Amino acid sequence: MTVVLAIETSCDETAVAIVNNRKVLSSVVASQIEIHRPYGGVVPEVASRHHLEIINDCIDQALTEAQLTWDDLDGIAATCAPGLVGALLVGVTAAKTLALLYDKPFLGVHHLEGHIYASYLSEPQLQPPFICLLVSGGHTSLIRVKHSGDYETLGSTRDDAAGEAFDKVARLLDLGYPGGPAIDKIAKQGNPKAFPLPEGRISLPGGGYHPYDCSFSGLKTAVLRLVQKLKAEGDDLPVADVAASFQDTVARALTKRAIACALDNNLDRIVVGGGVAANSALRSRLETAAQPHGIRVYFPPLRWCTDNAAMIAAAACDRLSQNQVSALSLGVQSRLDVTDAIALYD
Ligand code: KG4
Ligand code: ZN
């Protein structure tokens, strides 16, 4: 039994959770979406300030919900990379202070390792090896999870992350922020085959295409051109059809690469993580494509897809049970490859 309280403040959610290995005892997520909405995206300084204002209340609430006291905790963790530096600092400083005050081990957690662990919260028996398709607002990668904490990145985006593409296209279509859920919703009323759009492929120097890398900036430009053309023609913009066509193209690109990656690596499980794992088109396309190959796909429930602290606590529990702890001198980092997550521990 390992009980960890974790804090997640890498972007625009202030989240605190307490987890016993893979069992969630409490999870508090205070979203800042409404605060950033008028700006059409996350304003880093505003995010840091808001984390600071509510972090203590979130910590109190997590302890109350779990009906635990500081004595019951085996460790205190916080996301320390990658993310917005000022935002990360709030969570990491709070966690280190509490660790010092209550004499508990401190663990800095890699945010993407957290997204990988999100699937364990609903599937506690799940064990590596498997392929993880990690699709968030800042990252898009195919990762081979060899053992617990041992990762190899096999493919990634060459430009925009999948979530970033959703957010940018939503802005183009005046659907507001955050874009992913808005596109997902309106696409349900649209025809995904209305407009053929290019699925960005990465050419290899020796010919052919990279099997796992992807690109979304060309797709975003194609949607921009399509919108400009449709507007110039003077008719009402068929927003639902454009959204559905864009979403289907992203889902197709991700599905194709994830399946190829699993087959090439002889792995029959794909674990999906990150905010875009909530996307309904991706969920249905990947499930359907995986079935004939006997590949099982694990999608976390929606509340564990987007940023939360339960996934961070689950990752920390695993590290702590392997006697891995972080130094109190550990800093925050805006960028860090998940394959280097081991460097966070002594
Ligand atoms: O993992 P996450 O909460 O934060 C990061 O670590 O980036 O992911 C947020 C991203 C945003 O870009 C958001 O638009 C996208 O996930 N997202 C979705 C959906 N829900 C959230 N994208 C597509 N469909 C959704 N249903
Ligand atoms: Zn995230």
XYZ file of C-alpha atoms and ligand atoms in Angstrom:
373
model
C 0.000 0.000 0.000
C 1.447 3.346 -1.101
C -0.619 6.492 -0.577
C 0.488 9.646 -2.390
C -0.956 13.143 -2.588
C -0.138 14.732 -5.954
C -0.473 18.229 -7.326
C -0.858 19.018 -11.028
C -0.471 22.634 -12.186
C 1.333 22.285 -15.537
C -1.223 24.273 -17.525
C -4.733 25.536 -16.773
C -6.144 23.044 -14.276
C -5.315 23.240 -10.577
C -5.608 19.614 -9.539
C -4.892 17.680 -6.351
C -5.543 13.975 -5.796
C -4.789 11.224 -3.338
C -4.218 7.754 -4.734
C -3.428 4.423 -3.127
C -1.374 2.686 -5.847
C -4.018 2.721 -8.594
C -7.082 3.385 -6.473
C -8.277 6.990 -6.429
C -9.193 8.133 -2.903
C -9.954 11.709 -3.934
C -9.531 13.924 -6.978
C -10.074 17.662 -7.157
C -9.832 19.480 -10.494
C -10.394 23.240 -10.577
C -10.499 24.256 -14.219
C -9.462 27.734 -15.314
C -11.223 27.444 -18.681
C -13.661 30.270 -17.945
C -10.807 32.579 -16.878
C -8.848 32.042 -20.113
C -11.823 31.830 -22.480
C -11.963 35.601 -23.222
C -8.324 35.408 -24.418
C -8.932 32.395 -26.699
C -6.156 30.403 -25.027
C -4.153 29.979 -21.833
C -2.383 33.133 -20.585
C 0.613 31.758 -18.640
C 0.876 34.534 -16.028
C -2.851 34.434 -15.321
C -2.645 30.648 -14.960
C 0.188 30.847 -12.383
C -1.590 33.486 -10.343
C -4.818 31.536 -10.266
C -3.034 28.304 -9.266
C -1.506 30.220 -6.369
C -4.879 31.586 -5.266
C -6.647 28.237 -5.043
C -3.984 25.580 -4.475
C -4.417 25.510 -0.678
C -8.191 25.056 -0.932
C -7.711 22.225 -3.437
C -5.243 20.448 -1.115
C -7.640 20.770 1.851
C -10.519 19.467 -0.262
C -8.513 16.439 -1.462
C -7.658 15.462 2.130
C -11.238 15.977 3.301
C -12.721 13.942 0.429
C -10.289 11.093 1.066
C -10.931 11.369 4.828
C -7.196 11.266 5.462
C -4.678 13.292 7.435
C -1.029 14.083 6.622
C 0.008 11.095 8.757
C -1.692 8.730 6.309
C 0.434 9.840 3.343
C 3.579 8.029 2.181
C 4.685 10.758 -0.217
C 3.900 14.098 -1.793
C 4.261 14.593 -5.549
C 3.886 17.314 -8.147
C 4.173 17.564 -11.906
C 7.569 19.181 -12.533
C 7.883 18.893 -16.352
C 6.949 19.606 -19.093
C 4.592 22.577 -18.920
C 4.335 26.301 -18.243
C 7.252 27.102 -15.954
C 5.428 29.613 -13.730
C 2.439 27.288 -13.387
C 4.592 24.234 -12.610
C 6.477 26.219 -9.959
C 3.313 26.744 -7.918
C 2.566 23.029 -7.606
C 6.181 21.953 -7.131
C 6.833 24.604 -4.462
C 3.679 23.611 -2.581
C 4.595 19.905 -2.733
C 8.193 20.471 -1.592
C 7.067 22.700 1.278
C 4.558 20.099 2.467
C 7.133 17.311 2.094
C 9.569 19.263 4.240
C 6.938 20.240 6.793
C 5.492 16.758 7.237
C 8.774 14.896 6.652
C 7.570 12.919 3.613
C 9.407 11.950 0.440
C 8.964 14.393 -2.455
C 8.464 13.135 -6.025
C 8.603 15.244 -9.176
C 6.513 13.604 -11.896
C 6.713 13.852 -15.692
C 3.342 15.064 -16.964
C 3.266 12.618 -19.887
C 4.103 9.705 -17.613
C 0.982 10.784 -15.750
C -1.074 10.581 -18.958
C 0.259 7.046 -19.527
C -0.779 6.105 -15.968
C -4.302 7.488 -16.474
C -5.362 4.167 -18.004
C -4.233 2.262 -14.902
C -6.821 4.111 -12.815
C -9.650 2.276 -14.568
C -7.621 -0.840 -15.503
C -5.512 -1.566 -12.401
C -4.394 -4.951 -13.764
C -2.858 -3.406 -16.895
C 0.917 -3.959 -17.144
C 3.559 -3.101 -19.776
C 4.590 -3.833 -22.463
C 2.184 -1.866 -24.641
C 2.076 1.019 -27.101
C 0.848 4.333 -25.747
C -0.715 6.836 -28.127
C -0.256 10.087 -26.264
C -2.349 12.910 -27.681
C -2.656 16.110 -25.681
C -2.662 19.857 -26.223
C 1.124 20.017 -26.210
C 2.243 16.534 -27.305
C 1.531 13.824 -29.831
C 3.664 10.695 -29.634
C 3.670 6.958 -29.991
C 5.574 5.526 -27.076
C 6.607 1.959 -26.463
C 6.189 1.298 -22.753
C 8.676 -1.517 -22.187
C 8.541 -1.755 -18.405
C 7.178 0.467 -15.709
C 8.992 3.811 -16.166
C 10.951 2.605 -19.215
C 9.888 4.356 -22.438
C 10.948 4.580 -26.065
C 9.465 7.231 -28.343
C 8.794 5.636 -31.737
C 6.930 8.463 -33.426
C 5.816 12.006 -32.820
C 4.404 15.064 -34.512
C 6.821 17.168 -36.503
C 4.888 20.368 -35.818
C 1.548 20.941 -34.053
C 0.241 18.559 -31.417
C -3.144 16.969 -32.170
C -4.901 18.994 -29.431
C -3.243 22.182 -30.643
C -4.617 21.475 -34.157
C -8.119 21.023 -32.684
C -7.763 24.311 -30.780
C -6.483 26.237 -33.831
C -9.140 24.877 -36.201
C -11.848 25.626 -33.621
C -10.631 29.225 -33.491
C -10.824 29.359 -37.304
C -14.405 28.142 -37.150
C -15.287 30.544 -34.293
C -16.072 27.631 -31.990
C -14.230 29.087 -28.995
C -11.785 27.609 -26.506
C -10.963 24.838 -25.747
C -11.412 23.683 -29.309
C -11.347 19.899 -28.998
C -14.640 19.408 -27.139
C -16.330 22.087 -29.306
C -15.290 20.397 -32.564
C -16.209 16.964 -31.200
C -19.709 18.243 -30.341
C -20.543 20.030 -33.575
C -18.937 17.317 -35.746
C -21.695 14.935 -34.617
C -24.077 16.910 -36.877
C -21.663 17.008 -39.824
C -20.569 14.753 -42.666
C -16.977 13.576 -42.157
C -16.673 12.900 -45.890
C -17.913 16.360 -46.952
C -14.429 17.743 -47.629
C -11.396 15.585 -48.390
C -8.443 17.000 -46.422
C -4.751 16.032 -46.519
C -3.437 13.758 -43.808
C 0.076 15.175 -43.243
C 2.733 12.607 -44.035
C 6.452 12.814 -43.387
C 8.639 11.897 -46.381
C 11.748 9.848 -45.751
C 15.034 10.806 -47.484
C 15.241 7.358 -49.119
C 11.635 7.499 -50.385
C 8.317 6.522 -48.807
C 6.864 7.927 -45.617
C 7.653 7.693 -41.912
C 5.280 5.040 -40.528
C 4.637 6.703 -37.150
C 5.508 10.422 -37.358
C 2.707 12.813 -38.192
C 2.166 16.468 -39.074
C -0.887 18.622 -38.500
C 0.204 22.073 -39.662
C -0.563 21.307 -43.347
C -4.009 20.057 -42.368
C -4.642 23.250 -40.406
C -3.615 25.352 -43.436
C -5.856 23.234 -45.695
C -8.810 23.934 -43.380
C -7.948 27.661 -43.439
C -7.904 27.665 -47.275
C -11.165 25.691 -47.389
C -12.858 28.154 -45.011
C -11.574 31.126 -47.045
C -12.850 29.520 -50.271
C -16.270 28.688 -48.819
C -16.626 32.207 -47.379
C -15.638 33.752 -50.736
C -18.362 31.717 -52.416
C -20.763 33.620 -50.181
C -22.800 30.760 -48.743
C -23.189 30.058 -45.022
C -20.110 28.238 -43.742
C -20.973 24.539 -43.253
C -19.204 24.512 -39.884
C -20.380 21.037 -38.849
C -19.178 19.473 -42.122
C -15.781 21.216 -41.943
C -15.367 20.211 -38.272
C -16.367 16.594 -39.003
C -14.032 16.369 -42.014
C -11.106 17.794 -40.010
C -11.771 15.554 -37.002
C -12.063 12.464 -39.191
C -8.736 13.248 -40.893
C -6.952 13.568 -37.521
C -8.576 10.374 -36.209
C -7.610 8.496 -39.388
C -3.977 9.696 -39.237
C -3.586 8.755 -35.569
C -5.336 5.398 -35.970
C -3.220 4.326 -38.931
C 0.027 5.110 -37.115
C -0.981 3.557 -33.791
C -2.055 0.284 -35.425
C 1.124 0.103 -37.555
C 3.216 0.781 -34.465
C 1.550 -1.975 -32.427
C 1.784 -4.524 -35.251
C 5.430 -3.721 -36.072
C 6.358 -4.087 -32.406
C 4.367 -7.267 -31.884
C 2.251 -5.691 -29.170
C -1.449 -6.376 -28.891
C -2.414 -3.477 -26.626
C -2.695 0.240 -27.313
C -3.193 2.591 -24.371
C -4.436 6.064 -25.280
C -3.743 9.084 -23.075
C -4.087 12.884 -23.114
C -6.964 15.276 -23.716
C -7.540 14.155 -27.333
C -8.151 10.601 -26.050
C -11.595 12.024 -25.194
C -12.357 12.506 -28.895
C -15.301 10.388 -30.017
C -14.111 9.916 -33.621
C -10.680 8.745 -32.469
C -12.259 6.394 -29.957
C -14.540 4.721 -32.502
C -12.045 4.658 -35.400
C -9.238 3.148 -33.324
C -11.514 0.530 -31.700
C -12.843 -0.527 -35.110
C -9.418 -0.670 -36.751
C -7.859 -2.600 -33.860
C -10.456 -5.370 -33.688
C -9.507 -7.391 -36.800
C -5.883 -7.470 -35.596
C -6.824 -8.741 -32.140
C -5.454 -5.522 -30.614
C -7.140 -4.268 -27.459
C -7.425 -0.505 -27.029
C -7.611 1.131 -23.596
C -9.188 4.562 -23.414
C -9.311 6.170 -19.974
C -12.735 7.433 -18.856
C -13.175 11.056 -19.945
C -12.328 12.518 -16.523
C -8.869 10.893 -16.616
C -8.172 11.898 -20.268
C -7.763 15.619 -19.605
C -5.377 16.983 -16.984
C -5.914 15.694 -13.454
C -3.738 14.886 -10.447
C -4.897 11.278 -9.947
C -2.789 10.153 -12.927
C 0.216 12.035 -11.486
C -0.301 10.389 -8.080
C -0.564 6.925 -9.703
C 2.770 7.460 -11.471
C 4.319 8.708 -8.217
C 3.016 5.661 -6.290
C 4.790 3.367 -8.757
C 8.051 5.317 -8.494
C 7.842 5.448 -4.699
C 7.154 1.720 -4.410
C 10.412 1.207 -6.347
C 12.149 3.464 -3.783
C 12.571 6.275 -6.296
C 12.251 9.737 -4.782
C 13.267 13.205 -6.014
C 15.702 15.678 -4.467
C 14.185 18.788 -2.905
C 16.527 20.717 -5.212
C 14.714 19.358 -8.322
C 13.592 22.240 -10.534
C 10.800 22.615 -13.068
C 11.353 22.277 -16.827
C 9.236 23.531 -19.706
C 10.443 20.654 -21.897
C 11.610 17.160 -21.072
C 11.288 13.996 -23.140
C 9.339 11.262 -21.349
C 12.229 8.861 -22.044
C 14.243 11.041 -19.616
C 11.681 10.832 -16.791
C 14.074 8.612 -14.805
C 16.370 11.656 -14.406
C 13.817 13.160 -12.006
C 14.684 10.565 -9.360
C 17.761 10.057 -7.225
O -4.058 16.538 -21.792
P -4.708 17.863 -21.783
O -5.835 18.116 -20.831
O -3.665 18.996 -21.535
C -2.360 18.923 -22.026
O -1.523 18.246 -21.385
O -2.132 19.510 -23.114
O -5.202 18.118 -23.282
C -5.855 19.282 -23.647
C -6.153 19.202 -25.138
C -6.727 20.483 -25.707
O -6.018 20.810 -26.891
C -8.188 20.115 -26.002
O -8.727 20.837 -27.085
C -8.059 18.624 -26.302
O -7.127 18.150 -25.379
N -9.338 17.910 -26.140
C -9.963 17.296 -27.156
C -11.186 16.789 -26.619
N -11.217 17.090 -25.283
C -10.066 17.777 -25.015
N -9.633 17.160 -28.454
C -10.496 16.500 -29.247
N -11.700 15.995 -28.815
C -12.067 16.116 -27.519
N -13.216 15.620 -27.114
Zn -1.919 16.921 -20.147
